[in-house]
XYZ file of C-alpha atoms in Angstrom:
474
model
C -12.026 -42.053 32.766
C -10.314 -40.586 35.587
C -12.058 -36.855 34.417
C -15.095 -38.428 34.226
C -15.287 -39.854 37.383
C -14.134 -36.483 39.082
C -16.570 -34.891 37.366
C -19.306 -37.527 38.901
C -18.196 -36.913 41.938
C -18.206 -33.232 41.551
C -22.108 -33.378 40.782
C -22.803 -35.158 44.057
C -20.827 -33.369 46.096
C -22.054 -30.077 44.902
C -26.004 -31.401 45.004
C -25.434 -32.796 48.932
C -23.945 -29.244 49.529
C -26.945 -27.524 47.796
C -29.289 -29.283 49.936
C -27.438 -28.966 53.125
C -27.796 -24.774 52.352
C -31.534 -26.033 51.791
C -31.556 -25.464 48.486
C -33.267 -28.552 47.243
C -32.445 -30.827 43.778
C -35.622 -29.011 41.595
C -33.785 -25.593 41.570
C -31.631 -26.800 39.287
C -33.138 -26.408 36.267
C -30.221 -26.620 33.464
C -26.183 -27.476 33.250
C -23.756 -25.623 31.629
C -20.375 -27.186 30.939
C -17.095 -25.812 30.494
C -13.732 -26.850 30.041
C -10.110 -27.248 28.836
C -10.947 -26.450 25.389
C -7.323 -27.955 23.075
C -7.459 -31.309 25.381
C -7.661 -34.100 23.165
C -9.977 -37.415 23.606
C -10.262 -39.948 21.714
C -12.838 -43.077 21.902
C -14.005 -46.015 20.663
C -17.716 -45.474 19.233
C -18.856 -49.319 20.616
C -17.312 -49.628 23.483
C -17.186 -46.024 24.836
C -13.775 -46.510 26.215
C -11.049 -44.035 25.724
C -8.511 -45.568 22.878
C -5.297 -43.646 24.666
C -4.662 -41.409 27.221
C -6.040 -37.908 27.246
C -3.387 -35.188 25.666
C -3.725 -32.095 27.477
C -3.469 -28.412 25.875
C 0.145 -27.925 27.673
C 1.767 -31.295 26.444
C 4.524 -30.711 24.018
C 5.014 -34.168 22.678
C 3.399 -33.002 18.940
C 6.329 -30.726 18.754
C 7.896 -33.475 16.265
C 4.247 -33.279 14.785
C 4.154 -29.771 13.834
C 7.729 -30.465 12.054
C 6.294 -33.396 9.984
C 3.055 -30.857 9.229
C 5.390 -27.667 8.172
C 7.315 -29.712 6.082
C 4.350 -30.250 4.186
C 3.304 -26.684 3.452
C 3.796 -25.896 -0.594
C 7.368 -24.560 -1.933
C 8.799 -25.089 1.528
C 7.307 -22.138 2.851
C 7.496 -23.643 6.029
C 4.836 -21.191 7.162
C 3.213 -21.282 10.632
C 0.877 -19.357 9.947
C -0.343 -21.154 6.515
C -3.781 -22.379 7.630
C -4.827 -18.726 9.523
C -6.976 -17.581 7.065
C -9.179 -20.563 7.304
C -9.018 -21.652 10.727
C -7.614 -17.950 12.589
C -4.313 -20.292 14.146
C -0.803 -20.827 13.962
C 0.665 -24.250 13.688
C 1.815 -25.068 16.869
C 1.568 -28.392 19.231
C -1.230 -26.346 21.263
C -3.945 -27.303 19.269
C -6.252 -30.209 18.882
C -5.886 -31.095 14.803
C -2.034 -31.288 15.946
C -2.598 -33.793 18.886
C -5.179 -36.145 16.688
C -2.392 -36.110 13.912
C -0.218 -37.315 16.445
C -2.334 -39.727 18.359
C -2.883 -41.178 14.483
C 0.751 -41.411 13.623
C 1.884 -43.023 17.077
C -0.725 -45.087 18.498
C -1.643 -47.826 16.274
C -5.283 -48.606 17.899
C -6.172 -45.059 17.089
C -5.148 -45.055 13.718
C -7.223 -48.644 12.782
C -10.125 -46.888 14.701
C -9.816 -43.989 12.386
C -9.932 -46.148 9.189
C -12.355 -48.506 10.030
C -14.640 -45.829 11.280
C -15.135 -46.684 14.684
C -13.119 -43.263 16.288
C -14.787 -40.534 17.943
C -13.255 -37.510 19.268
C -13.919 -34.831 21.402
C -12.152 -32.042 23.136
C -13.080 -32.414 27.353
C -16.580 -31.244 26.663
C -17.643 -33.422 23.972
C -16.147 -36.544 25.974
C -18.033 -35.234 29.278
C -21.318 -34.526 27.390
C -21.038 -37.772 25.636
C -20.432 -40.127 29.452
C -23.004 -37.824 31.096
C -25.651 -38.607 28.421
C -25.263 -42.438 28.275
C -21.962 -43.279 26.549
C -22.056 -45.834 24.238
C -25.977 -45.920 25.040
C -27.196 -43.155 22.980
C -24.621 -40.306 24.235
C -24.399 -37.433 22.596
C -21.635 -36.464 20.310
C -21.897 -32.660 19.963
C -19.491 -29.869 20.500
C -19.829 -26.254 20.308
C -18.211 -23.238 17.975
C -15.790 -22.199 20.801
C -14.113 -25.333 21.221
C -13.957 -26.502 17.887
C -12.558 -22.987 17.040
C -9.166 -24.585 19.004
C -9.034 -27.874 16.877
C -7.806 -26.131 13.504
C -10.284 -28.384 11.650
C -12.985 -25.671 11.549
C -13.499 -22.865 9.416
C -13.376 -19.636 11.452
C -15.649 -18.302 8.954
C -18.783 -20.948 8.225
C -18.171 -22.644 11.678
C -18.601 -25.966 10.136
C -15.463 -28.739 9.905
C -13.396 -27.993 7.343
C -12.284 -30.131 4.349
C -9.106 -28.542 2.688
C -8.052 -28.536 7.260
C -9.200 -31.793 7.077
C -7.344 -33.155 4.116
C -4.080 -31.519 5.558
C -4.023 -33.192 8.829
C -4.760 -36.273 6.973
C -7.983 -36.737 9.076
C -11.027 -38.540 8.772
C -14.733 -36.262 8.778
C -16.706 -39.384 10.826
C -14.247 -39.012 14.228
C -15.663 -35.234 14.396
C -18.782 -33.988 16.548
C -21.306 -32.528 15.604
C -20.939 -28.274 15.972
C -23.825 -26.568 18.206
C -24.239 -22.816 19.466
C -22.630 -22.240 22.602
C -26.431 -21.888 24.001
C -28.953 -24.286 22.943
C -30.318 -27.981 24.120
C -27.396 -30.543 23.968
C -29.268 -33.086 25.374
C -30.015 -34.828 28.850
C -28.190 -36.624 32.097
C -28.726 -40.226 31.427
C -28.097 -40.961 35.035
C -27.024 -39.587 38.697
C -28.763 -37.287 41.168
C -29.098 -35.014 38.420
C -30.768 -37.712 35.863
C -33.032 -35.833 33.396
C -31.647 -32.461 33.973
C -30.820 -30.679 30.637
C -27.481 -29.623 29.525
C -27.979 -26.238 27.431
C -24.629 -24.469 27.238
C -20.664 -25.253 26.021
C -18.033 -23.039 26.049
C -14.234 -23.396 26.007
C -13.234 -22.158 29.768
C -11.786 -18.793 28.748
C -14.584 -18.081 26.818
C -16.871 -18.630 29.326
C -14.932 -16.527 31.421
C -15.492 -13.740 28.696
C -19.414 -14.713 29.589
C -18.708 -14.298 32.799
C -16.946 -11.246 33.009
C -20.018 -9.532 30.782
C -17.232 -8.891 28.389
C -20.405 -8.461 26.064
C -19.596 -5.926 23.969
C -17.091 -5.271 21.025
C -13.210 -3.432 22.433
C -14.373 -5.363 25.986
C -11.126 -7.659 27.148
C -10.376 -9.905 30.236
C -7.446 -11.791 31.301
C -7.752 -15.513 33.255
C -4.857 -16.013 35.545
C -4.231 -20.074 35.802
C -1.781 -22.344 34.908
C -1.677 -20.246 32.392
C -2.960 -16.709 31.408
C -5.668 -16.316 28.701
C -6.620 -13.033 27.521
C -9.717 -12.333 25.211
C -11.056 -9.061 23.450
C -13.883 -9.069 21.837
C -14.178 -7.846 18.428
C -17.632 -8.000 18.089
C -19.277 -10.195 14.810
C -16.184 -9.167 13.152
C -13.337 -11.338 12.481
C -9.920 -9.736 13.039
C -6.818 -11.645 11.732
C -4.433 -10.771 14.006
C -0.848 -9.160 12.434
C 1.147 -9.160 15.539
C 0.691 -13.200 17.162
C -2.610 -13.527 18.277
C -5.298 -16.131 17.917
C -8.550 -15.493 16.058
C -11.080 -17.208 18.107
C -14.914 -18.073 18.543
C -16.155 -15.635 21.503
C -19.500 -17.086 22.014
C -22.970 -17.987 20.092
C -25.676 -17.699 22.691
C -28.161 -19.542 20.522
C -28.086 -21.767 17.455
C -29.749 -18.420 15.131
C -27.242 -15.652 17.098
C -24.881 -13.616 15.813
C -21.379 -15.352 16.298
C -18.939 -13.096 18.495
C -15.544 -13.353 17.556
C -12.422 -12.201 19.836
C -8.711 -12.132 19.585
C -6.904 -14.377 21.936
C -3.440 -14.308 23.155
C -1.970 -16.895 25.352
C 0.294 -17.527 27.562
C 1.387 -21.304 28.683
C 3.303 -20.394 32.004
C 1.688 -18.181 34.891
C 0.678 -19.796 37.852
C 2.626 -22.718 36.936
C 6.034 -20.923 37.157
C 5.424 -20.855 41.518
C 4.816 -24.923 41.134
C 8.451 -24.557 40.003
C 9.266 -22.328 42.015
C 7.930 -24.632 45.098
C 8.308 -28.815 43.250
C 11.699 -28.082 41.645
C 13.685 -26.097 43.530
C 12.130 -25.741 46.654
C 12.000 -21.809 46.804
C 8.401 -21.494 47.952
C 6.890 -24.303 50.491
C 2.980 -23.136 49.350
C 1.257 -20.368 47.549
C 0.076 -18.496 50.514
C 3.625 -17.643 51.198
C 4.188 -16.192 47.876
C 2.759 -12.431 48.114
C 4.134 -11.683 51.517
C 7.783 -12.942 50.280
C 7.717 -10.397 47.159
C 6.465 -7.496 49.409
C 9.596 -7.897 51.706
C 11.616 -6.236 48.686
C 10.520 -3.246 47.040
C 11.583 -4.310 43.760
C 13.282 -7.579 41.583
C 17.011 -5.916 41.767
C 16.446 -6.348 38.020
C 16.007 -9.961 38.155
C 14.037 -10.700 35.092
C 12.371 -14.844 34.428
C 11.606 -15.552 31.333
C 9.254 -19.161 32.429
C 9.717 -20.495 28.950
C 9.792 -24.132 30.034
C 7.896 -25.687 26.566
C 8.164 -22.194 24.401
C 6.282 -19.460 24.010
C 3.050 -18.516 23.097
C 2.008 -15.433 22.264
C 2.678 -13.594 20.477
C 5.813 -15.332 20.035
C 5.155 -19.030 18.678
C 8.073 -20.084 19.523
C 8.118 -23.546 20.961
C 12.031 -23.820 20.830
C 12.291 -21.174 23.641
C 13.068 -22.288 27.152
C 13.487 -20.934 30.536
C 16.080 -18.365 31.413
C 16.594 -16.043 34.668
C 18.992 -12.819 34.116
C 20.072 -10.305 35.852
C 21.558 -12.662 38.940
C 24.054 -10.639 41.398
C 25.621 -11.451 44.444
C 22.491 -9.594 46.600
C 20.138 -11.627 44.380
C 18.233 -13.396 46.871
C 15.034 -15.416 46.872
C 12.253 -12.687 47.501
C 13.483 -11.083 44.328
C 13.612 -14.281 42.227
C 9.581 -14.976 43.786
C 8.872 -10.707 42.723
C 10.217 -11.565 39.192
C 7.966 -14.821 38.835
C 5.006 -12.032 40.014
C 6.192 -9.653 37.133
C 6.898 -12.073 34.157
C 3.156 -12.691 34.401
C 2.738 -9.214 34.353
C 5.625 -8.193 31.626
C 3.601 -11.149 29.559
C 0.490 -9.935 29.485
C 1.732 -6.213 28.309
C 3.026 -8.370 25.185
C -0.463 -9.414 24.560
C -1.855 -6.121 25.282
C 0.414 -4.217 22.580
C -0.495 -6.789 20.032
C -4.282 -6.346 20.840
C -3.474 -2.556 20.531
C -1.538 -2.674 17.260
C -4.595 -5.014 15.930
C -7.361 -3.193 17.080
C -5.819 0.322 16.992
C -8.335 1.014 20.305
C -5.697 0.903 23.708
C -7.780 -0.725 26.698
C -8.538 1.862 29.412
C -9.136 -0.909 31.760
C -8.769 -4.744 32.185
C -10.980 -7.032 33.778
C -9.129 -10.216 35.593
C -10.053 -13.093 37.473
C -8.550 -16.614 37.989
C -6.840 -18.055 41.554
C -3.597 -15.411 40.819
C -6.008 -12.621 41.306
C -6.087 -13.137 45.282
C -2.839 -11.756 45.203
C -3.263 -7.826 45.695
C 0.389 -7.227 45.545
C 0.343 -9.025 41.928
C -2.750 -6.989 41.361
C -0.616 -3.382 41.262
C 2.022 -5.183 39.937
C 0.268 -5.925 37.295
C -1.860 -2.372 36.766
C 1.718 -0.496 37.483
C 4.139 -2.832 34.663
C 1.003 -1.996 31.569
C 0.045 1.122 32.974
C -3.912 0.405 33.062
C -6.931 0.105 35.442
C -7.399 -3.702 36.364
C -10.186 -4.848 37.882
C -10.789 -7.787 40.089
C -13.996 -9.978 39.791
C -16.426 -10.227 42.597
C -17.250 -13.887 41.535
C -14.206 -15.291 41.469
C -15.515 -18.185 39.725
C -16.076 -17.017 36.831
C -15.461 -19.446 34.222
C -18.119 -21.525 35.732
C -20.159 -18.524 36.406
C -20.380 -17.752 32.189
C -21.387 -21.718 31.667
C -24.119 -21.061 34.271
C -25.461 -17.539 32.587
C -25.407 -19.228 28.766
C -27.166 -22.085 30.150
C -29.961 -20.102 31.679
C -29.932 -17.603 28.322
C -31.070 -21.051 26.583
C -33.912 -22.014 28.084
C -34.770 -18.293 29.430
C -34.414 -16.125 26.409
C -35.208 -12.835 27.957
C -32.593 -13.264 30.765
C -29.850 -10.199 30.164
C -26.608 -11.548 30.202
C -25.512 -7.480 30.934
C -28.057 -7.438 34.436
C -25.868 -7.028 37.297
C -24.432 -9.439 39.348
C -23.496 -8.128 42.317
C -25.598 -5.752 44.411
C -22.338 -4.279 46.290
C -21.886 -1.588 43.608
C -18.674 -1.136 41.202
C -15.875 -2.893 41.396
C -12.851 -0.526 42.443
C -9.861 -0.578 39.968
C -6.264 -0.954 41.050
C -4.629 2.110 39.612
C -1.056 2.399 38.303
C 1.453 3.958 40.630
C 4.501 4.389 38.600
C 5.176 6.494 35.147
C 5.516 5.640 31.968
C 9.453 6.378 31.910
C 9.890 3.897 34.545
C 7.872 1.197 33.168
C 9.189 1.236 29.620
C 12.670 0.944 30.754
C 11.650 -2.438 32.999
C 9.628 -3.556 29.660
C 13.116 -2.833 28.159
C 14.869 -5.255 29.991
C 12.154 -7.794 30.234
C 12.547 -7.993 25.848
C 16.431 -8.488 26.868
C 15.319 -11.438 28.651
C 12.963 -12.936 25.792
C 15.664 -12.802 23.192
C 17.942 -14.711 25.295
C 14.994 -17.097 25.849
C 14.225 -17.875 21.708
C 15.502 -20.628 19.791
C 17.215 -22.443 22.669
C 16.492 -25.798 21.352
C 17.781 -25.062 17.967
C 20.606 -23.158 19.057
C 24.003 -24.787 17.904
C 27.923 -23.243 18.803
C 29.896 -21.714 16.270
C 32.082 -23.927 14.156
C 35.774 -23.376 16.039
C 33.892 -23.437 19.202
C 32.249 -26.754 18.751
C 34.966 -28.596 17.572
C 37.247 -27.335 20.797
C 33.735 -28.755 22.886
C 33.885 -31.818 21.232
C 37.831 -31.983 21.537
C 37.420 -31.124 25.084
């Protein structure tokens, strides 16, 4: 409820600004939305209220979850990767079949909703579409092929909900919206300043940012800096099952009789959120402005490497035992290097995603489009070009998750509109170029792969025998 009433807010804010520019209410002809895409809601269908708390894509509480779920798996393969070829994920407590399961299993009002047929659910943007429609008074329940492609209970292949996914999450078919095109009529604002104003466009927020980016064509990637970091290449109408940790994911559908774009995904749960650490835990940072100018005072990380593991990894690991480690600590280690080395794990991350997508896709990227708040950081920026040894290139719009909602919105009710016009009239963007060799940056990549193997299997890590029993005697 609390979303929802942000988002309400939102609306009137923006509208009141709109007007004060003197734009005026009328412009706005269409809404796209986007959004968290694994977030879990789920709702009672006659009293539109919420039946537990939202579980957000970073929460880690299914981790018991996926246990119960691999346990399951025939011949006790014990197989994360047992469902791929229908649904293009891993097991892991990322995604939204996983979170249901568990909402199911631990909250008993959920689980008499479910069998009494009274349970909807909806990632963020069914549970918006549905309040903003009516609710409970003839809201929509829709979703589209880039969101459900997070749940695991849709078939990467038909893009319909899935009965053999289904059946092995133990979930019921009537809690499930109904599947649109990422660009078509969803339905209307019930009420508000905006009341009567379509809503013709859903995408998952990274894939949006895809939009956004006019990452429209097949070997085109772009990485998201947030909380996280989310990169995407698109692989055209084909689907690529990734042999090296990525996600096979929905792109976009930019109408209900388009082609379906497909891309391959790989994730990673810690970016921005390793300064919040940095700043809430241990008090190293006092804000983010401060953070570029500290890791400029040194000229390197003294071969500090952080691993920010803090609930696993993600890819192309899938790990979610893995936790946190720093290495490479010495008596002139001092806090400018540990804030450079939270700058380059982002970086050293995304060149694991980038081999992957290379091994896949057998195509290396020549250049990398980025956006997301991180990318204000020009420091991070050559860091970043310099530690995978390709062009990057910033985004003029730097909203540009919103910015691909907005373009598949207008592409629905304006089917000429080219989603590849250009967006800017300031010309190119300029690329931040790598300024060290490839000698130099394979030996850091070295150490940073020291760091992740100290990192894995940290939860399930035990002492030997004769050392245990000299712990416990201690």
């Amino acid at each position: 409820m609390v979303i929802v009433n942000t988002v309400n807010e939102c609306i009137a804010g923006a509208t009141k600004k709109l007007t004060s520019l003197g734009g005026q209410i009328k412009d706005i002809i269409t809404i796209g939305i986007t959004n968290q895409r694994e977030s879990t809601v789920i709702w009672d269908r006659n009293t539109g209220q919420p039946l537990a708390n939202a579980i957000i894509w970073l929460d880690n509480r299914t981790t018991s979850t996926v246990e119960e779920l691999l346990e399951a798996i025939p011949n006790n393969a014990r197989n994360i990767n047992y469902l791929r070829p229908l649904c293009g994920l891993p097991l892991s407590p990322y995604f939204s079949g996983v979170k249901l399961r568990w909402l199911r299993d631990n909250v008993p009002t959920v689980k008499a909703a479910m069998d009494s047929g009274v349970a909807m659910f909806g990632t963020i943007d069914t549970w918006l579409m549905y309040n903003l429609t009516g609710g409970k008074n003839g809201g929509v329940h829709k979703t589209d092929v880039t969101n459900a492609s997070r749940t695991m209970l849709m078939n990467i292949e038909t893009l319909q909900w899935d009965p053999n996914l289904l059946k092995f999450f133990g979930l019921p078919k009537t809690i499930l919206p109904e599947i649109c095109s990422s660009a078509e009529f969803y339905g209307s604002l019930a009420q508000g300043v905006l009341k009567g104003t379509s809503i013709t466009a859903d995408l998952g927020d990274q894939q949006a940012a895809l939009v956004g980016q006019q990452c429209l064509s097949k070997g085109q990637a772009k990485a998201t800096y947030g909380t996280g970091c989310f990169l995407l290449y698109n692989t055209g109408p084909s689907i690529v099952h990734s042999q090296h940790g990525l996600l096979t994911t929905v792109g976009y559908q930019l109408g209900r009789k388009a082609t379906p774009y497909y891309a391959l995904e790989g994730s990673v749960s810690i970016a921005g959120a390793a300064f919040n650490w940095l700043r809430d835990n241990i008090g190293l940072i006092q804000n983010s402005g401060q953070i570029e100018a500290m890791a400029a005072t040194v000229d390197n990380s003294l071969d500090v490497y952080f691993v920010p593991a803090f609930n696993g990894l993600y890819a192309p690991y899938w790990n979610q035992d893995a936790r946190g480690v720093i290495c490479g600590l010495s008596e002139e280690t001092t806090s400018e290097h540990i804030v450079r080395a939270t700058l380059e794990a982002v970086c050293f991350q995304v060149r694991d995603i980038l081999d992957s997508m290379h091994k896949d896709c057998k195509i290396p990227l020549a250049k990398l489009m980025v956006d997301g708040g991180m990318t204000v950081n020009n420091l991070f920026l050559q860091l970043q070009s310099d530690l995978v040894g390709i062009h990057v290139l910033r985004a003029k719009i730097a909203e540009t998750t919103a910015l691909g909602a907005a373009m598949a919105a207008y592409k629905a009710v304006e089917n000429r509109y080219s989603m590849e016009a250009p967006l800017s009239k300031s010309g190119p963007r300029e690329p931040v170029k790598p300024t060290i060799g490839s000698t130099e940056r394979n030996l850091r990549y070295q150490k940073w792969k020291m760091a992740i193997d100290r990192s894995l299997n940290w939860e399930t890590s035990t002492l030997p025998q004769g050392e245990r029993e000299a712990f416990d005697g201690a």
